[in-house]
mmCIF file of C-alpha atoms in Angstrom:
data_model
loop_
_atom_site.group_PDB
_atom_site.id
_atom_site.type_symbol
_atom_site.label_atom_id
_atom_site.label_comp_id
_atom_site.label_asym_id
_atom_site.label_seq_id
_atom_site.Cartn_x
_atom_site.Cartn_y
_atom_site.Cartn_z
ATOM 1 C CA MET B 1 -27.306 56.986 63.901
ATOM 2 C CA THR B 2 -24.284 58.731 65.396
ATOM 3 C CA VAL B 3 -20.975 59.795 63.881
ATOM 4 C CA ASP B 4 -18.411 57.248 65.030
ATOM 5 C CA HIS B 5 -14.823 58.472 64.906
ATOM 6 C CA GLU B 6 -13.740 55.368 66.839
ATOM 7 C CA ALA B 7 -14.981 53.061 64.072
ATOM 8 C CA PHE B 8 -12.504 54.654 61.661
ATOM 9 C CA ALA B 9 -9.641 54.582 64.161
ATOM 10 C CA SER B 10 -10.263 51.034 65.371
ATOM 11 C CA HIS B 11 -10.209 49.645 61.821
ATOM 12 C CA TYR B 12 -7.360 51.823 60.558
ATOM 13 C CA VAL B 13 -4.390 50.261 58.794
ATOM 14 C CA SER B 14 -1.448 52.185 57.358
ATOM 15 C CA LEU B 15 -1.330 50.592 53.941
ATOM 16 C CA ALA B 16 1.975 52.326 53.215
ATOM 17 C CA SER B 17 3.707 50.359 55.987
ATOM 18 C CA SER B 18 5.766 47.266 55.183
ATOM 19 C CA ASP B 19 3.153 44.962 56.716
ATOM 20 C CA GLY B 20 0.146 47.034 55.660
ATOM 21 C CA LEU B 21 -1.332 44.507 53.248
ATOM 22 C CA VAL B 22 -0.925 41.634 55.706
ATOM 23 C CA ARG B 23 -2.609 43.636 58.461
ATOM 24 C CA ALA B 24 -5.389 44.718 56.096
ATOM 25 C CA ALA B 25 -6.081 41.097 55.123
ATOM 26 C CA ALA B 26 -6.232 40.116 58.795
ATOM 27 C CA MET B 27 -8.585 42.998 59.599
ATOM 28 C CA LEU B 28 -10.844 42.108 56.675
ATOM 29 C CA SER B 29 -10.997 38.484 57.793
ATOM 30 C CA ARG B 30 -11.799 39.486 61.374
ATOM 31 C CA ASP B 31 -14.184 42.403 60.945
ATOM 32 C CA GLY B 32 -14.914 42.785 57.233
ATOM 33 C CA LEU B 33 -13.769 46.422 57.297
ATOM 34 C CA VAL B 34 -10.491 48.316 56.882
ATOM 35 C CA THR B 35 -10.046 52.095 56.948
ATOM 36 C CA PHE B 36 -7.052 53.941 55.530
ATOM 37 C CA ASP B 37 -5.766 57.355 54.448
ATOM 38 C CA GLY B 38 -3.140 58.988 52.247
ATOM 39 C CA VAL B 39 -4.889 58.403 48.897
ATOM 40 C CA HIS B 40 -5.373 61.806 47.300
ATOM 41 C CA ASP B 41 -5.761 61.326 43.542
ATOM 42 C CA ARG B 42 -7.254 58.937 41.030
ATOM 43 C CA GLN B 43 -3.959 57.327 40.063
ATOM 44 C CA SER B 44 -3.235 56.589 43.726
ATOM 45 C CA VAL B 45 -6.660 54.976 44.001
ATOM 46 C CA VAL B 46 -5.946 52.770 40.986
ATOM 47 C CA GLU B 47 -2.510 51.793 42.304
ATOM 48 C CA LEU B 48 -3.834 50.959 45.774
ATOM 49 C CA ALA B 49 -6.738 48.985 44.342
ATOM 50 C CA SER B 50 -4.350 46.908 42.225
ATOM 51 C CA ARG B 51 -2.558 45.795 45.409
ATOM 52 C CA LEU B 52 -5.776 44.789 47.148
ATOM 53 C CA LEU B 53 -8.170 43.473 44.534
ATOM 54 C CA THR B 54 -8.827 42.454 40.980
ATOM 55 C CA ALA B 55 -11.275 45.036 39.675
ATOM 56 C CA ARG B 56 -14.635 43.925 38.290
ATOM 57 C CA GLU B 57 -16.190 45.497 35.229
ATOM 58 C CA HIS B 58 -19.195 47.610 36.159
ATOM 59 C CA ARG B 59 -21.863 49.570 34.332
ATOM 60 C CA ASP B 60 -20.705 52.879 35.801
ATOM 61 C CA ALA B 61 -16.937 52.298 36.015
ATOM 62 C CA ALA B 62 -14.296 53.656 33.664
ATOM 63 C CA ALA B 63 -11.662 51.478 32.009
ATOM 64 C CA ASP B 64 -9.441 51.781 35.103
ATOM 65 C CA GLY B 65 -12.195 50.319 37.287
ATOM 66 C CA VAL B 66 -12.975 53.598 39.053
ATOM 67 C CA THR B 67 -16.519 54.922 39.399
ATOM 68 C CA MET B 68 -16.940 58.607 40.256
ATOM 69 C CA ILE B 69 -19.748 58.855 42.817
ATOM 70 C CA ALA B 70 -21.197 62.365 42.670
ATOM 71 C CA ASP B 71 -24.544 64.138 42.372
ATOM 72 C CA ARG B 72 -25.572 63.967 38.707
ATOM 73 C CA GLY B 73 -28.972 65.535 39.137
ATOM 74 C CA SER B 74 -31.842 63.844 37.327
ATOM 75 C CA VAL B 75 -29.778 60.704 36.653
ATOM 76 C CA ALA B 76 -30.566 59.672 40.230
ATOM 77 C CA ASP B 77 -34.301 59.610 39.447
ATOM 78 C CA ARG B 78 -33.841 56.344 37.553
ATOM 79 C CA LEU B 79 -34.208 53.113 39.504
ATOM 80 C CA GLY B 80 -30.804 51.726 40.366
ATOM 81 C CA TYR B 81 -29.030 55.077 40.048
ATOM 82 C CA ALA B 82 -29.743 56.602 43.477
ATOM 83 C CA GLY B 83 -26.027 56.709 44.263
ATOM 84 C CA PHE B 84 -25.683 59.508 41.718
ATOM 85 C CA GLY B 85 -27.980 61.831 43.643
ATOM 86 C CA ALA B 86 -27.743 63.714 46.926
ATOM 87 C CA GLY B 87 -30.249 61.661 48.881
ATOM 88 C CA GLU B 88 -29.684 59.150 51.637
ATOM 89 C CA LEU B 89 -28.637 55.661 50.583
ATOM 90 C CA GLN B 90 -29.955 52.850 52.752
ATOM 91 C CA PRO B 91 -27.393 50.226 53.816
ATOM 92 C CA HIS B 92 -27.022 47.810 50.929
ATOM 93 C CA THR B 93 -24.881 45.268 49.089
ATOM 94 C CA ASP B 94 -23.230 46.495 45.904
ATOM 95 C CA SER B 95 -24.186 44.572 42.736
ATOM 96 C CA SER B 96 -26.753 42.517 44.650
ATOM 97 C CA ALA B 97 -28.428 41.552 41.353
ATOM 98 C CA LEU B 98 -25.458 39.346 40.465
ATOM 99 C CA ALA B 99 -25.324 35.713 41.526
ATOM 100 C CA GLN B 100 -21.829 36.430 42.869
ATOM 101 C CA PRO B 101 -21.485 40.094 43.888
ATOM 102 C CA PRO B 102 -17.929 41.430 44.104
ATOM 103 C CA ARG B 103 -16.301 40.541 47.403
ATOM 104 C CA LEU B 104 -14.719 43.935 48.020
ATOM 105 C CA VAL B 105 -15.823 47.561 47.863
ATOM 106 C CA MET B 106 -13.173 50.271 48.064
ATOM 107 C CA LEU B 107 -14.349 53.856 48.565
ATOM 108 C CA VAL B 108 -12.081 56.912 48.759
ATOM 109 C CA CYS B 109 -13.146 60.448 49.646
ATOM 110 C CA VAL B 110 -11.995 63.131 47.215
ATOM 111 C CA GLN B 111 -14.305 65.916 48.396
ATOM 112 C CA PRO B 112 -16.714 65.655 51.335
ATOM 113 C CA ALA B 113 -20.069 67.429 51.120
ATOM 114 C CA GLU B 114 -20.618 70.833 52.684
ATOM 115 C CA CYS B 115 -23.282 69.292 54.894
ATOM 116 C CA GLY B 116 -24.039 65.603 55.418
ATOM 117 C CA GLY B 117 -22.939 62.874 53.034
ATOM 118 C CA GLU B 118 -21.131 60.813 55.660
ATOM 119 C CA SER B 119 -20.558 57.189 54.720
ATOM 120 C CA SER B 120 -22.205 54.508 56.835
ATOM 121 C CA VAL B 121 -21.431 50.839 57.420
ATOM 122 C CA VAL B 122 -23.326 48.014 59.127
ATOM 123 C CA ASP B 123 -21.814 44.723 60.252
ATOM 124 C CA GLY B 124 -24.038 41.938 58.948
ATOM 125 C CA ALA B 125 -22.748 39.629 61.678
ATOM 126 C CA ALA B 126 -24.156 41.946 64.346
ATOM 127 C CA VAL B 127 -27.499 42.238 62.535
ATOM 128 C CA TYR B 128 -27.714 38.451 62.288
ATOM 129 C CA ALA B 129 -26.949 38.023 66.003
ATOM 130 C CA ASP B 130 -29.528 40.672 66.888
ATOM 131 C CA LEU B 131 -32.239 38.944 64.859
ATOM 132 C CA ALA B 132 -31.278 35.542 66.278
ATOM 133 C CA ALA B 133 -31.905 36.896 69.768
ATOM 134 C CA ARG B 134 -35.215 38.541 68.815
ATOM 135 C CA SER B 135 -36.960 35.870 66.768
ATOM 136 C CA SER B 136 -35.692 32.632 65.273
ATOM 137 C CA ASP B 137 -38.788 32.488 63.045
ATOM 138 C CA LEU B 138 -38.047 35.864 61.453
ATOM 139 C CA LEU B 139 -34.424 34.913 60.970
ATOM 140 C CA GLN B 140 -35.384 31.640 59.321
ATOM 141 C CA ALA B 141 -37.634 33.551 56.917
ATOM 142 C CA LEU B 142 -34.724 35.811 55.967
ATOM 143 C CA LYS B 143 -32.602 32.708 55.266
ATOM 144 C CA ARG B 144 -35.155 30.909 53.098
ATOM 145 C CA PRO B 145 -33.694 30.370 49.579
ATOM 146 C CA GLY B 146 -35.253 32.008 46.536
ATOM 147 C CA THR B 147 -37.602 34.306 48.453
ATOM 148 C CA VAL B 148 -36.140 37.721 47.593
ATOM 149 C CA ARG B 149 -35.518 39.195 44.165
ATOM 150 C CA PHE B 150 -32.568 41.548 44.018
ATOM 151 C CA GLY B 151 -32.787 43.758 40.934
ATOM 152 C CA ASP B 152 -34.969 43.416 37.850
ATOM 153 C CA PRO B 153 -34.728 40.775 36.467
ATOM 154 C CA GLY B 154 -31.922 40.299 38.953
ATOM 155 C CA TYR B 155 -31.137 37.393 41.253
ATOM 156 C CA TRP B 156 -33.472 35.316 43.399
ATOM 157 C CA GLY B 157 -31.909 34.543 46.763
ATOM 158 C CA SER B 158 -32.225 35.409 50.436
ATOM 159 C CA VAL B 159 -31.035 38.162 52.756
ATOM 160 C CA PHE B 160 -28.845 35.708 54.664
ATOM 161 C CA GLU B 161 -27.306 32.861 52.670
ATOM 162 C CA PRO B 162 -25.261 30.004 54.204
ATOM 163 C CA THR B 163 -21.996 28.992 52.562
ATOM 164 C CA VAL B 164 -20.619 25.488 52.091
ATOM 165 C CA ASP B 165 -18.120 26.019 54.919
ATOM 166 C CA GLY B 166 -20.769 26.831 57.527
ATOM 167 C CA ARG B 167 -20.448 30.596 57.337
ATOM 168 C CA MET B 168 -23.097 33.162 56.361
ATOM 169 C CA THR B 169 -23.320 36.017 53.857
ATOM 170 C CA VAL B 170 -25.688 38.977 53.724
ATOM 171 C CA ARG B 171 -27.285 40.514 50.625
ATOM 172 C CA LEU B 172 -29.648 43.490 50.639
ATOM 173 C CA ARG B 173 -31.040 46.388 48.656
ATOM 174 C CA LEU B 174 -33.875 48.742 49.592
ATOM 175 C CA ASP B 175 -34.032 51.005 46.548
ATOM 176 C CA GLY B 176 -37.241 49.887 44.865
ATOM 177 C CA LEU B 177 -35.564 47.141 42.841
ATOM 178 C CA GLU B 178 -36.086 44.519 45.533
ATOM 179 C CA HIS B 179 -39.059 42.197 45.938
ATOM 180 C CA PHE B 180 -39.728 40.359 49.196
ATOM 181 C CA THR B 181 -42.143 37.438 48.950
ATOM 182 C CA SER B 182 -44.328 36.254 51.814
ATOM 183 C CA PRO B 183 -43.447 35.448 54.604
ATOM 184 C CA VAL B 184 -40.146 37.321 54.153
ATOM 185 C CA VAL B 185 -41.988 40.629 53.812
ATOM 186 C CA GLU B 186 -43.233 40.181 57.383
ATOM 187 C CA ALA B 187 -39.630 40.053 58.613
ATOM 188 C CA VAL B 188 -38.526 43.265 56.876
ATOM 189 C CA PRO B 189 -39.544 45.679 59.696
ATOM 190 C CA ALA B 190 -37.473 43.662 62.185
ATOM 191 C CA LEU B 191 -34.598 43.569 59.697
ATOM 192 C CA ARG B 192 -34.721 47.345 59.246
ATOM 193 C CA ALA B 193 -34.806 47.848 63.020
ATOM 194 C CA ALA B 194 -31.817 45.575 63.550
ATOM 195 C CA ILE B 195 -29.852 47.371 60.836
ATOM 196 C CA SER B 196 -30.677 50.787 62.324
ATOM 197 C CA GLY B 197 -29.280 49.652 65.648
ATOM 198 C CA HIS B 198 -25.883 48.828 64.166
ATOM 199 C CA VAL B 199 -25.211 51.702 61.759
ATOM 200 C CA ARG B 200 -21.754 53.238 62.118
ATOM 201 C CA VAL B 201 -21.218 56.600 60.439
ATOM 202 C CA LEU B 202 -17.774 57.301 58.978
ATOM 203 C CA PRO B 203 -17.121 61.021 58.316
ATOM 204 C CA LEU B 204 -14.437 60.504 55.669
ATOM 205 C CA GLN B 205 -12.089 63.383 54.913
ATOM 206 C CA PRO B 206 -10.120 63.917 51.662
ATOM 207 C CA GLY B 207 -7.678 61.061 51.160
ATOM 208 C CA GLN B 208 -9.446 58.761 53.611
ATOM 209 C CA GLY B 209 -11.322 55.653 52.602
ATOM 210 C CA TYR B 210 -12.495 52.188 53.456
ATOM 211 C CA LEU B 211 -12.261 48.666 52.099
ATOM 212 C CA LEU B 212 -15.094 46.352 53.071
ATOM 213 C CA ASP B 213 -16.259 42.786 52.579
ATOM 214 C CA ASN B 214 -19.339 43.198 50.408
ATOM 215 C CA TRP B 215 -20.600 39.776 51.505
ATOM 216 C CA ARG B 216 -20.611 40.788 55.177
ATOM 217 C CA VAL B 217 -20.798 44.572 55.570
ATOM 218 C CA LEU B 218 -23.638 46.724 54.251
ATOM 219 C CA HIS B 219 -22.836 50.316 53.336
ATOM 220 C CA GLY B 220 -24.719 53.538 52.616
ATOM 221 C CA ARG B 221 -24.547 57.284 53.159
ATOM 222 C CA ARG B 222 -26.421 60.221 54.608
ATOM 223 C CA GLY B 223 -28.155 62.727 52.358
ATOM 224 C CA PHE B 224 -26.096 65.826 51.651
ATOM 225 C CA ARG B 225 -25.879 69.374 50.309
ATOM 226 C CA GLY B 226 -23.115 70.780 48.149
ATOM 227 C CA SER B 227 -20.507 69.069 46.002
ATOM 228 C CA ARG B 228 -19.344 65.610 47.065
ATOM 229 C CA LEU B 229 -17.010 63.286 45.169
ATOM 230 C CA MET B 230 -15.992 59.730 45.989
ATOM 231 C CA TYR B 231 -13.997 57.197 43.978
ATOM 232 C CA ARG B 232 -15.231 53.610 44.143
ATOM 233 C CA VAL B 233 -13.652 50.379 42.943
ATOM 234 C CA LEU B 234 -15.382 46.980 43.071
ATOM 235 C CA GLY B 235 -13.502 43.713 42.845
ATOM 236 C CA ASP B 236 -12.345 40.459 44.358
ATOM 237 C CA PRO B 237 -9.344 39.822 46.622
ATOM 238 C CA VAL B 238 -5.959 39.347 44.991
ATOM 239 C CA THR B 239 -4.780 35.736 45.079
ATOM 240 C CA SER B 240 -2.427 36.419 48.003
ATOM 241 C CA CYS B 241 -5.395 37.399 50.199
ATOM 242 C CA VAL B 242 -7.529 34.463 51.327
ATOM 243 C CA LEU B 243 -10.754 35.970 52.649
ATOM 244 C CA PRO B 244 -13.282 33.716 54.412
ATOM 245 C CA SER B 245 -16.829 34.016 53.087
ATOM 246 C CA GLY B 246 -18.989 36.455 55.041
ATOM 247 C CA PHE B 247 -19.120 35.762 58.767
ATOM 248 C CA MET B 248 -19.514 32.957 61.264
ATOM 249 C CA PRO B 249 -23.155 33.065 62.452
ATOM 250 C CA ARG B 250 -23.416 33.595 66.185
ATOM 251 C CA SER B 251 -26.041 34.475 68.753
ATOM 252 C CA LEU B 252 -25.794 37.480 71.068
ATOM 253 C CA ALA B 253 -24.828 35.133 73.873
ATOM 254 C CA THR B 254 -21.858 33.918 71.848
ATOM 255 C CA VAL B 255 -20.746 37.367 70.739
ATOM 256 C CA GLY B 256 -20.848 38.648 74.299
ATOM 257 C CA ALA B 257 -22.443 41.530 76.178
ATOM 258 C CA SER B 258 -22.428 43.739 73.094
ATOM 259 C CA PRO B 259 -24.444 42.694 70.014
ATOM 260 C CA ASP B 260 -21.818 44.310 67.788
ATOM 261 C CA ALA B 261 -18.729 42.204 67.094
ATOM 262 C CA TRP B 262 -16.843 45.415 66.266
ATOM 263 C CA ASP B 263 -17.144 46.449 69.930
ATOM 264 C CA ARG B 264 -15.060 43.578 71.197
ATOM 265 C CA PRO B 265 -11.579 44.261 72.644
#
């Protein structure tokens, strides 16, 4: 896992520009990830979010849709609350226990940690292509309906789920509230290995953030020391933004020499 300054730059869109929203929608459709800057306070976060998404209600969000992600000590000891600690968060899908998780996750850095705490993202399309090249049997297990429980009681589904239009979505959590049935459990080590090979670390600075497709891109963070504060908003695209579901499943041979679609020119 290496810090990747290029990942931020290559997905950057100036949302203040006249065509910022159009470019952001195109970037989301292509790669499932947009990075941005210039958002320095909570009101700016709310205003930007209102241009990009319709906020979902969430257990931890305030009335304005914003969740403050910070270390809250012993709160993080409860299952499902690890985000409110200082430990590492494995790449995951937000609200995976819902039948229809929110499409978009917006995260803005208010205060980075003194040490560590960098955000991380993983392109599900690259993980899928990697697994397709390694073992079709393992991939088929990860696509089998109703074999993974996400949350408790949660939702029974699969890590990779096909959509009606021939695309694919990814859903994952590895926080103790997941249950993999056999033979899916046998595919988990290969899944973890594939994810590890495609982690991109984003060292967000104050005012910087990302918007990602929660049905395609997994996200997490490194463990940290010191105070760290992020603002998060979950929601679905505004009606003017038509976002294809997840990603088009491809093999490594189709993607090209690199297994990571984000590496393409």
